[in-house]
Coordinates of C-alpha atoms in Angstrom, one line a residue:
M1 CA -4.4 29.2 -12.4
L2 CA -2.8 25.9 -13.2
A3 CA 0.6 26.7 -14.6
Y4 CA 1.8 24.6 -17.4
L5 CA 4.6 22.2 -16.6
L6 CA 7.5 21.3 -18.8
C7 CA 8.2 17.8 -17.7
I8 CA 9.6 14.4 -18.7
A9 CA 6.6 12.0 -18.7
V10 CA 7.2 8.3 -18.5
L11 CA 4.7 6.6 -20.8
S12 CA 4.8 2.8 -20.9
G13 CA 8.6 2.8 -20.8
K14 CA 8.9 5.6 -23.4
Y15 CA 9.9 9.2 -22.7
V16 CA 8.1 12.3 -24.1
E17 CA 10.3 15.3 -23.7
G18 CA 8.8 18.7 -23.3
S19 CA 5.2 17.9 -22.5
F20 CA 2.6 20.7 -21.9
G21 CA 0.7 20.3 -18.7
P22 CA 0.6 17.6 -16.1
F23 CA -1.0 14.9 -18.3
N24 CA 0.5 11.9 -20.0
Q25 CA 0.7 12.6 -23.6
T26 CA 2.4 11.9 -26.9
Y27 CA 2.7 13.9 -30.1
D28 CA 4.6 13.8 -33.4
Y29 CA 4.7 14.8 -37.0
V30 CA 4.0 12.3 -39.8
T31 CA 5.0 13.1 -43.4
V32 CA 1.9 11.8 -45.1
R33 CA 3.2 12.4 -48.6
E34 CA 5.9 14.5 -50.3
G35 CA 5.7 18.1 -48.9
A36 CA 2.9 17.4 -46.4
H37 CA 3.5 17.1 -42.7
M38 CA 0.7 16.4 -40.3
F39 CA 0.8 16.9 -36.5
Y40 CA -1.1 14.9 -33.9
W41 CA -1.2 15.4 -30.1
M42 CA -2.7 12.6 -28.0
F43 CA -3.6 12.6 -24.3
Y44 CA -3.7 9.3 -22.5
T45 CA -6.8 8.7 -20.5
T46 CA -6.9 9.4 -16.8
A47 CA -9.5 6.7 -16.1
D48 CA -8.8 4.3 -13.3
V49 CA -7.7 1.3 -15.5
A50 CA -4.9 -1.2 -15.4
T51 CA -3.5 0.2 -18.7
Y52 CA -4.7 3.0 -20.9
T53 CA -5.3 0.7 -23.8
D54 CA -8.2 -0.6 -21.8
R55 CA -10.1 2.4 -23.1
P56 CA -10.8 3.4 -26.7
L57 CA -8.9 5.9 -28.8
I58 CA -10.9 8.9 -30.0
V59 CA -9.6 11.1 -32.8
W60 CA -11.2 14.6 -32.7
L61 CA -11.5 16.6 -35.9
Q62 CA -12.2 20.3 -36.0
G63 CA -14.2 21.9 -38.7
G64 CA -13.6 24.7 -41.2
P65 CA -11.9 23.1 -43.2
G66 CA -8.9 24.8 -41.5
G67 CA -9.9 24.8 -37.8
S68 CA -7.2 23.5 -35.5
S69 CA -8.0 20.5 -33.3
T70 CA -4.9 20.9 -31.2
G71 CA -5.9 24.5 -30.3
I72 CA -9.7 24.9 -30.7
G73 CA -10.8 21.3 -30.0
N74 CA -8.3 20.9 -27.2
F75 CA -8.4 24.1 -25.2
E76 CA -11.8 25.4 -26.1
I77 CA -14.0 22.3 -26.2
L78 CA -12.9 19.0 -24.6
G79 CA -9.2 18.7 -23.8
P80 CA -7.8 18.3 -20.3
L81 CA -7.1 22.0 -19.8
D82 CA -9.3 25.0 -20.7
L83 CA -8.2 28.5 -21.7
R84 CA -7.7 29.4 -18.1
L85 CA -5.2 26.5 -18.0
Q86 CA -7.4 24.9 -15.4
E87 CA -8.5 21.2 -15.5
R88 CA -11.7 20.9 -17.4
N89 CA -14.5 19.1 -15.5
H90 CA -16.0 17.5 -18.6
T91 CA -12.8 16.6 -20.5
W92 CA -13.1 13.5 -22.6
V93 CA -9.7 12.4 -21.4
K94 CA -11.4 11.2 -18.2
N95 CA -12.8 8.3 -20.2
F96 CA -10.8 8.0 -23.4
N97 CA -7.4 8.4 -25.0
V98 CA -8.0 11.5 -27.1
M99 CA -6.0 12.5 -30.2
F100 CA -6.2 16.0 -31.5
L101 CA -5.3 16.1 -35.2
D102 CA -4.4 19.2 -37.1
N103 CA -6.1 18.3 -40.3
P104 CA -6.1 18.8 -43.3
V105 CA -2.4 19.6 -43.8
G106 CA -1.8 23.3 -43.5
T107 CA -4.1 23.6 -40.4
G108 CA -2.7 24.5 -37.0
F109 CA 0.7 23.0 -36.5
S110 CA 0.4 20.8 -39.6
Y111 CA 2.2 22.3 -42.6
V112 CA 3.1 22.0 -46.2
D113 CA 6.4 22.8 -47.9
D114 CA 4.5 24.6 -50.7
L115 CA 0.8 25.5 -51.1
R116 CA 0.5 23.0 -54.0
Y117 CA 0.6 20.2 -51.5
L118 CA -2.6 21.3 -49.9
T119 CA -5.7 19.0 -50.4
T120 CA -8.5 19.9 -52.7
T121 CA -11.0 17.1 -52.1
N122 CA -12.4 15.2 -49.2
D123 CA -10.9 11.9 -50.5
Q124 CA -7.4 13.4 -50.5
I125 CA -8.0 14.4 -46.9
A126 CA -9.0 10.9 -46.1
L127 CA -5.9 9.4 -47.8
D128 CA -3.7 11.7 -45.7
F129 CA -5.6 10.5 -42.6
V130 CA -4.8 6.9 -43.3
E131 CA -1.1 7.8 -43.6
V132 CA -1.0 9.8 -40.4
M133 CA -2.7 7.0 -38.5
K134 CA -0.1 4.6 -40.0
G135 CA 2.6 6.8 -38.5
F136 CA 0.8 6.9 -35.2
Y137 CA 0.6 3.1 -34.9
R138 CA 4.3 2.8 -35.9
N139 CA 5.1 5.1 -33.0
N140 CA 2.5 3.6 -30.6
P141 CA 2.1 -0.1 -31.6
E142 CA 0.3 -0.8 -28.3
F143 CA -2.8 0.9 -29.7
E144 CA -3.1 -1.5 -32.6
G145 CA -6.4 -3.3 -32.1
V146 CA -7.7 -0.8 -29.6
P147 CA -11.2 0.4 -30.6
L148 CA -10.9 3.5 -32.6
Y149 CA -13.6 6.2 -33.0
I150 CA -13.5 9.3 -35.1
Y151 CA -15.5 12.3 -33.9
G152 CA -15.8 15.2 -36.3
Q153 CA -17.5 18.5 -35.7
S154 CA -18.9 20.6 -38.6
Y155 CA -16.6 20.0 -41.6
G156 CA -14.8 17.5 -39.5
G157 CA -17.9 15.3 -39.6
K158 CA -17.9 15.5 -43.4
M159 CA -14.2 14.5 -43.5
A160 CA -14.9 11.6 -41.1
V161 CA -17.1 9.8 -43.7
D162 CA -14.4 9.4 -46.4
M163 CA -11.8 8.7 -43.7
A164 CA -13.9 5.7 -42.5
I165 CA -14.1 4.4 -46.1
R166 CA -10.4 4.6 -46.6
M167 CA -9.5 3.3 -43.2
R168 CA -11.7 0.2 -43.7
E169 CA -10.1 -0.4 -47.1
A170 CA -6.7 -0.2 -45.5
E171 CA -7.7 -2.5 -42.6
E172 CA -9.0 -5.1 -45.1
A173 CA -5.9 -4.8 -47.2
G174 CA -3.8 -5.4 -44.1
T175 CA -1.8 -2.1 -44.5
I176 CA -2.9 -0.8 -41.1
R177 CA -3.7 -2.6 -37.9
S178 CA -6.4 -0.3 -36.6
N179 CA -9.8 -1.2 -35.2
L180 CA -12.2 1.4 -36.5
K181 CA -15.5 0.9 -34.7
G182 CA -17.4 4.1 -35.4
I183 CA -17.6 7.7 -36.6
A184 CA -19.6 10.6 -35.2
M185 CA -20.8 13.5 -37.3
G186 CA -21.5 16.4 -35.0
N187 CA -23.5 19.3 -36.5
A188 CA -21.8 18.2 -39.7
W189 CA -21.6 19.7 -43.1
I190 CA -22.8 16.5 -44.7
S191 CA -25.2 17.8 -47.4
P192 CA -24.5 21.6 -47.7
V193 CA -27.4 22.4 -50.1
D194 CA -29.9 20.9 -47.6
S195 CA -28.4 22.9 -44.8
T196 CA -28.5 26.1 -46.7
L197 CA -32.1 25.6 -47.9
T198 CA -33.3 25.2 -44.3
W199 CA -31.9 28.4 -42.9
G200 CA -34.9 30.5 -44.0
P201 CA -37.6 28.1 -42.7
L202 CA -35.9 27.6 -39.3
L203 CA -35.5 31.4 -38.8
L204 CA -39.1 32.0 -39.8
A205 CA -40.4 29.3 -37.5
A206 CA -38.3 30.8 -34.6
G207 CA -39.7 34.3 -35.3
L208 CA -36.2 35.6 -36.1
V209 CA -37.2 36.9 -39.6
D210 CA -40.3 38.2 -41.2
Q211 CA -41.8 37.0 -44.5
Q212 CA -39.7 39.3 -46.6
G213 CA -36.5 38.3 -44.9
Y214 CA -37.4 34.7 -45.4
E215 CA -38.1 35.2 -49.1
N216 CA -34.8 37.0 -49.5
I217 CA -32.9 34.2 -47.8
Q218 CA -34.6 31.5 -49.8
R219 CA -34.0 33.3 -53.1
A220 CA -30.3 33.3 -52.4
A221 CA -30.3 29.7 -51.1
R222 CA -32.1 28.5 -54.2
A223 CA -29.5 30.2 -56.4
A224 CA -26.7 28.3 -54.5
E225 CA -28.7 25.1 -55.2
R226 CA -29.1 25.9 -58.9
L227 CA -25.3 26.6 -59.3
F228 CA -24.5 23.3 -57.6
N229 CA -26.9 21.4 -59.8
E230 CA -25.2 23.0 -62.8
G231 CA -21.8 21.7 -61.6
R232 CA -20.6 25.2 -60.9
Y233 CA -19.2 24.3 -57.5
V234 CA -16.9 27.2 -56.8
E235 CA -19.7 29.6 -57.7
S236 CA -22.1 27.7 -55.5
T237 CA -19.7 28.2 -52.6
A238 CA -19.7 31.9 -53.3
Q239 CA -23.5 32.0 -53.4
W240 CA -23.6 30.1 -50.1
A241 CA -21.7 33.0 -48.7
A242 CA -24.0 35.5 -50.3
T243 CA -26.9 33.6 -48.6
Q244 CA -25.3 34.1 -45.3
R245 CA -25.2 37.9 -46.0
E246 CA -29.0 37.8 -46.5
V247 CA -29.4 36.0 -43.2
F248 CA -27.3 38.6 -41.4
G249 CA -29.3 41.4 -43.0
A250 CA -32.7 39.9 -42.1
T251 CA -31.8 39.0 -38.5
T252 CA -29.3 41.9 -37.6
N253 CA -26.4 39.4 -37.4
V254 CA -27.8 36.3 -35.8
D255 CA -25.0 33.9 -34.7
F256 CA -25.0 31.0 -37.1
Y257 CA -23.7 28.8 -34.3
D258 CA -26.5 29.7 -31.8
I259 CA -29.7 31.3 -32.9
L260 CA -30.4 32.7 -29.4
T261 CA -27.7 35.3 -29.8
K262 CA -26.2 37.5 -32.4
M263 CA -22.7 38.4 -33.7
P264 CA -21.4 41.9 -33.0
V265 CA -22.0 44.5 -35.5
P266 CA -18.6 45.9 -36.6
S267 CA -18.0 49.5 -35.5
L268 CA -16.3 50.1 -38.8
P269 CA -17.4 48.9 -42.3
D270 CA -16.3 45.3 -42.9
T271 CA -14.2 45.4 -46.0
R272 CA -14.1 41.6 -46.4
S273 CA -16.1 39.9 -49.1
D274 CA -19.1 37.7 -48.4
Y275 CA -16.9 34.7 -49.0
E276 CA -14.2 35.9 -46.7
I277 CA -16.6 36.6 -43.9
S278 CA -18.2 33.2 -44.2
R279 CA -14.9 31.4 -44.5
D280 CA -13.5 33.1 -41.4
M281 CA -16.7 32.2 -39.5
M282 CA -16.6 28.5 -40.5
I283 CA -13.0 28.2 -39.4
R284 CA -13.6 30.1 -36.1
D285 CA -16.0 27.3 -35.0
R286 CA -16.9 29.2 -31.8
P287 CA -20.2 30.9 -31.0
Y288 CA -19.8 34.6 -30.2
R289 CA -22.0 34.1 -27.1
S290 CA -19.0 32.3 -25.5
P291 CA -17.5 35.2 -23.6
V292 CA -13.8 35.6 -23.3
R293 CA -13.1 35.7 -19.6
Q294 CA -10.5 38.0 -18.1
D295 CA -8.5 35.0 -16.8
E296 CA -8.4 33.2 -20.1
V297 CA -5.3 33.2 -22.2
N298 CA -5.3 34.2 -25.8
L299 CA -5.3 31.0 -27.8
N300 CA -3.2 32.3 -30.6
T301 CA -0.5 33.5 -28.2
L302 CA -0.6 30.4 -26.1
M303 CA -0.2 28.1 -29.1
N304 CA 2.7 30.1 -30.6
T305 CA 4.6 30.5 -27.4
E306 CA 4.3 28.1 -24.5
V307 CA 2.7 25.2 -26.4
K308 CA 5.0 25.6 -29.5
Q309 CA 8.1 25.6 -27.2
A310 CA 7.0 22.7 -25.1
L311 CA 6.1 20.5 -28.0
G312 CA 9.2 21.3 -30.0
I313 CA 7.3 22.7 -33.0
P314 CA 9.7 23.8 -35.8
E315 CA 10.4 27.5 -35.6
H316 CA 9.1 28.2 -39.1
V317 CA 5.6 26.8 -38.3
V318 CA 3.1 29.4 -37.1
W319 CA -0.1 28.1 -35.5
S320 CA -3.2 29.9 -36.7
S321 CA -6.9 29.5 -35.9
L322 CA -7.7 30.8 -39.4
S323 CA -6.1 28.5 -42.0
N324 CA -7.5 30.5 -45.0
D325 CA -5.4 28.7 -47.6
V326 CA -6.8 25.3 -46.5
F327 CA -10.4 26.6 -46.9
D328 CA -9.7 28.2 -50.2
Y329 CA -8.2 25.1 -51.7
Q330 CA -11.3 23.1 -50.8
R331 CA -13.7 25.6 -52.4
G332 CA -14.6 23.3 -55.3
D333 CA -15.4 20.5 -52.9
F334 CA -17.1 22.6 -50.2
M335 CA -20.7 22.3 -51.4
K336 CA -20.5 18.6 -52.3
P337 CA -22.4 16.1 -50.1
V338 CA -20.9 12.9 -48.7
T339 CA -24.3 11.0 -48.5
D340 CA -23.1 8.4 -51.0
G341 CA -20.2 7.6 -48.7
I342 CA -22.6 7.2 -45.7
E343 CA -24.8 4.8 -47.7
K344 CA -21.7 2.8 -48.6
L345 CA -20.7 2.5 -45.0
L346 CA -24.2 1.5 -43.9
N347 CA -24.6 -1.1 -46.6
E348 CA -21.1 -2.6 -46.7
T349 CA -19.6 -2.3 -43.2
D350 CA -20.5 -2.7 -39.6
I351 CA -19.0 0.7 -38.6
I352 CA -21.3 2.6 -36.3
L353 CA -22.5 5.9 -37.9
Q354 CA -23.7 8.4 -35.3
K355 CA -25.3 11.7 -36.1
Y356 CA -25.7 14.3 -33.4
N357 CA -27.0 17.8 -33.6
G358 CA -27.4 20.8 -31.3
N359 CA -30.9 22.2 -31.9
L360 CA -29.8 25.8 -31.6
D361 CA -27.4 25.6 -34.5
L362 CA -28.2 27.3 -37.8
I363 CA -25.2 26.7 -40.1
C364 CA -25.7 22.9 -39.9
S365 CA -29.3 23.1 -38.9
T366 CA -31.1 20.0 -37.5
P367 CA -33.9 20.3 -40.2
G368 CA -31.3 20.2 -42.9
Q369 CA -29.7 17.0 -41.4
I370 CA -33.1 15.3 -41.2
L371 CA -33.6 15.9 -45.0
W372 CA -30.6 13.9 -46.1
V373 CA -31.1 11.3 -43.4
D374 CA -34.6 10.6 -44.7
R375 CA -33.3 10.2 -48.2
L376 CA -30.6 7.6 -47.4
K377 CA -30.8 4.4 -49.4
W378 CA -29.7 1.5 -47.2
S379 CA -31.0 -1.8 -46.0
G380 CA -32.3 -0.5 -42.7
A381 CA -33.9 2.7 -44.0
E382 CA -37.5 1.7 -43.6
A383 CA -36.9 0.1 -40.2
Y384 CA -35.1 3.3 -39.1
Q385 CA -38.1 5.4 -40.2
R386 CA -40.4 3.2 -38.0
A387 CA -38.0 3.2 -35.0
P388 CA -39.3 5.1 -31.9
R389 CA -37.8 8.4 -31.0
N390 CA -36.8 8.1 -27.4
P391 CA -36.0 10.8 -24.8
I392 CA -32.5 11.4 -23.3
W393 CA -32.7 11.8 -19.6
E394 CA -29.6 12.8 -17.6
D395 CA -29.9 13.5 -13.9
N396 CA -33.7 14.0 -14.3
R397 CA -33.2 16.6 -17.1
L398 CA -34.4 16.1 -20.6
E399 CA -31.3 16.7 -22.8
G400 CA -32.8 15.6 -26.1
Y401 CA -33.9 12.6 -28.1
Y402 CA -32.4 9.8 -30.0
K403 CA -33.5 7.3 -32.8
A404 CA -31.6 4.3 -33.9
H405 CA -31.6 1.2 -36.0
G406 CA -28.7 -1.1 -36.9
N407 CA -25.5 0.8 -37.1
F408 CA -27.1 4.2 -37.6
R409 CA -28.4 6.6 -34.9
F410 CA -29.5 10.2 -34.7
F411 CA -29.2 12.3 -31.5
W412 CA -31.2 15.6 -31.1
I413 CA -29.4 17.6 -28.3
N414 CA -31.2 20.4 -26.4
V415 CA -29.7 23.6 -25.2
A416 CA -26.8 23.2 -27.6
G417 CA -25.6 25.0 -30.7
H418 CA -22.9 24.1 -33.2
S419 CA -20.5 22.6 -30.6
V420 CA -22.5 20.1 -28.5
P421 CA -19.6 18.9 -26.3
R422 CA -19.0 22.4 -25.2
D423 CA -22.6 23.5 -24.8
N424 CA -24.2 20.4 -23.3
P425 CA -21.7 18.0 -21.6
A426 CA -24.6 15.9 -20.2
G427 CA -26.2 15.3 -23.5
T428 CA -22.8 14.5 -24.9
N429 CA -22.3 11.8 -22.4
A430 CA -25.4 10.1 -23.8
F431 CA -24.1 9.7 -27.3
L432 CA -20.6 8.8 -26.1
R433 CA -22.0 5.9 -24.0
D434 CA -24.2 4.8 -26.9
M435 CA -21.2 4.3 -29.3
T436 CA -18.4 3.4 -26.9
S437 CA -20.1 2.2 -23.7
F438 CA -18.1 4.8 -21.8
G439 CA -18.9 8.4 -20.9

């Protein structure tokens, strides 16, 4: 096991005291507004380059909302160390500078002075993102002008859309000197009603439910759609959770993040409400088929002991993989789509919009993504529909398919569920290269 190192790292003439692990890194808090303090942790690329600014900066956003990028995204998915504290073979740090951002405020090591400072809308999250990036560039001015890409998984993909809009506005106003080139929406919660309405058809086609189970799921899903159309957004979120209960009952607890497996049946009755069960699952952002190895550390313990001490996190801040308050405060926004924002970016900017999806995912199912993609109103819509769907070959293995036109592209990734970078690193390399030319 690679023991973590408390070291003094020399980074371009600057000193970072109390780093975690043998990798060049920087981290800090930025007060994005009164009472709201956001934490970022960036690892400098290990690529063989003259200077690390020769490679792009990628910001990784976890889902939920309320999932921690510094913990889940870093140690469980694509950071330099895995949960055995061994170097990860497929870490993105090999090709990019990677920032893990605990976002929205209240998530992970980010914190608020009072719950009233939590965000309630996607746009508020985006405005906070602009502020934290301003703070990052103040602390690290060498990254001004370096190509910036935002990669968001699940709800992180939804957040990335409004972040791109607000970042481009700030760039044009001259209030930030970033160079946003593209965003990626990975298994993203872009159009929640579309996703929910496709759970039943996908499970029926896969043979995981019978006709009665399908009808029960669809009845619940259509109720969620009706509540949304009536503007009863909080109630629609509750009905979304009730639809998940119907899925669990019809499939004996299929895993929403990988339909080839199922979640464990509790040995004792689960006293949580449908909403609480669904909320905790969305924040967890990890398929149950990912076994916990005996040599893995407990993430919650790691983050609240060695990592917290090494990074100098304030004593009163407790890292948690379940930021329930963050999720609860977003309930009114949870079921709202961000397709209007995607159309705005496609029609008014040159920002690359990349959509990738693991084909084993249920919560953000590929059929649900295709529904909203096909409805997009943008200048290249017809040309995109006519564009060929090409195979993705990596080392003589078919890893999926892609389709692209202009600054929009869609990647179907095989043998992957909700978290494509963890499930299929080879397929991941394909869409990283497509957007950044590295990977």
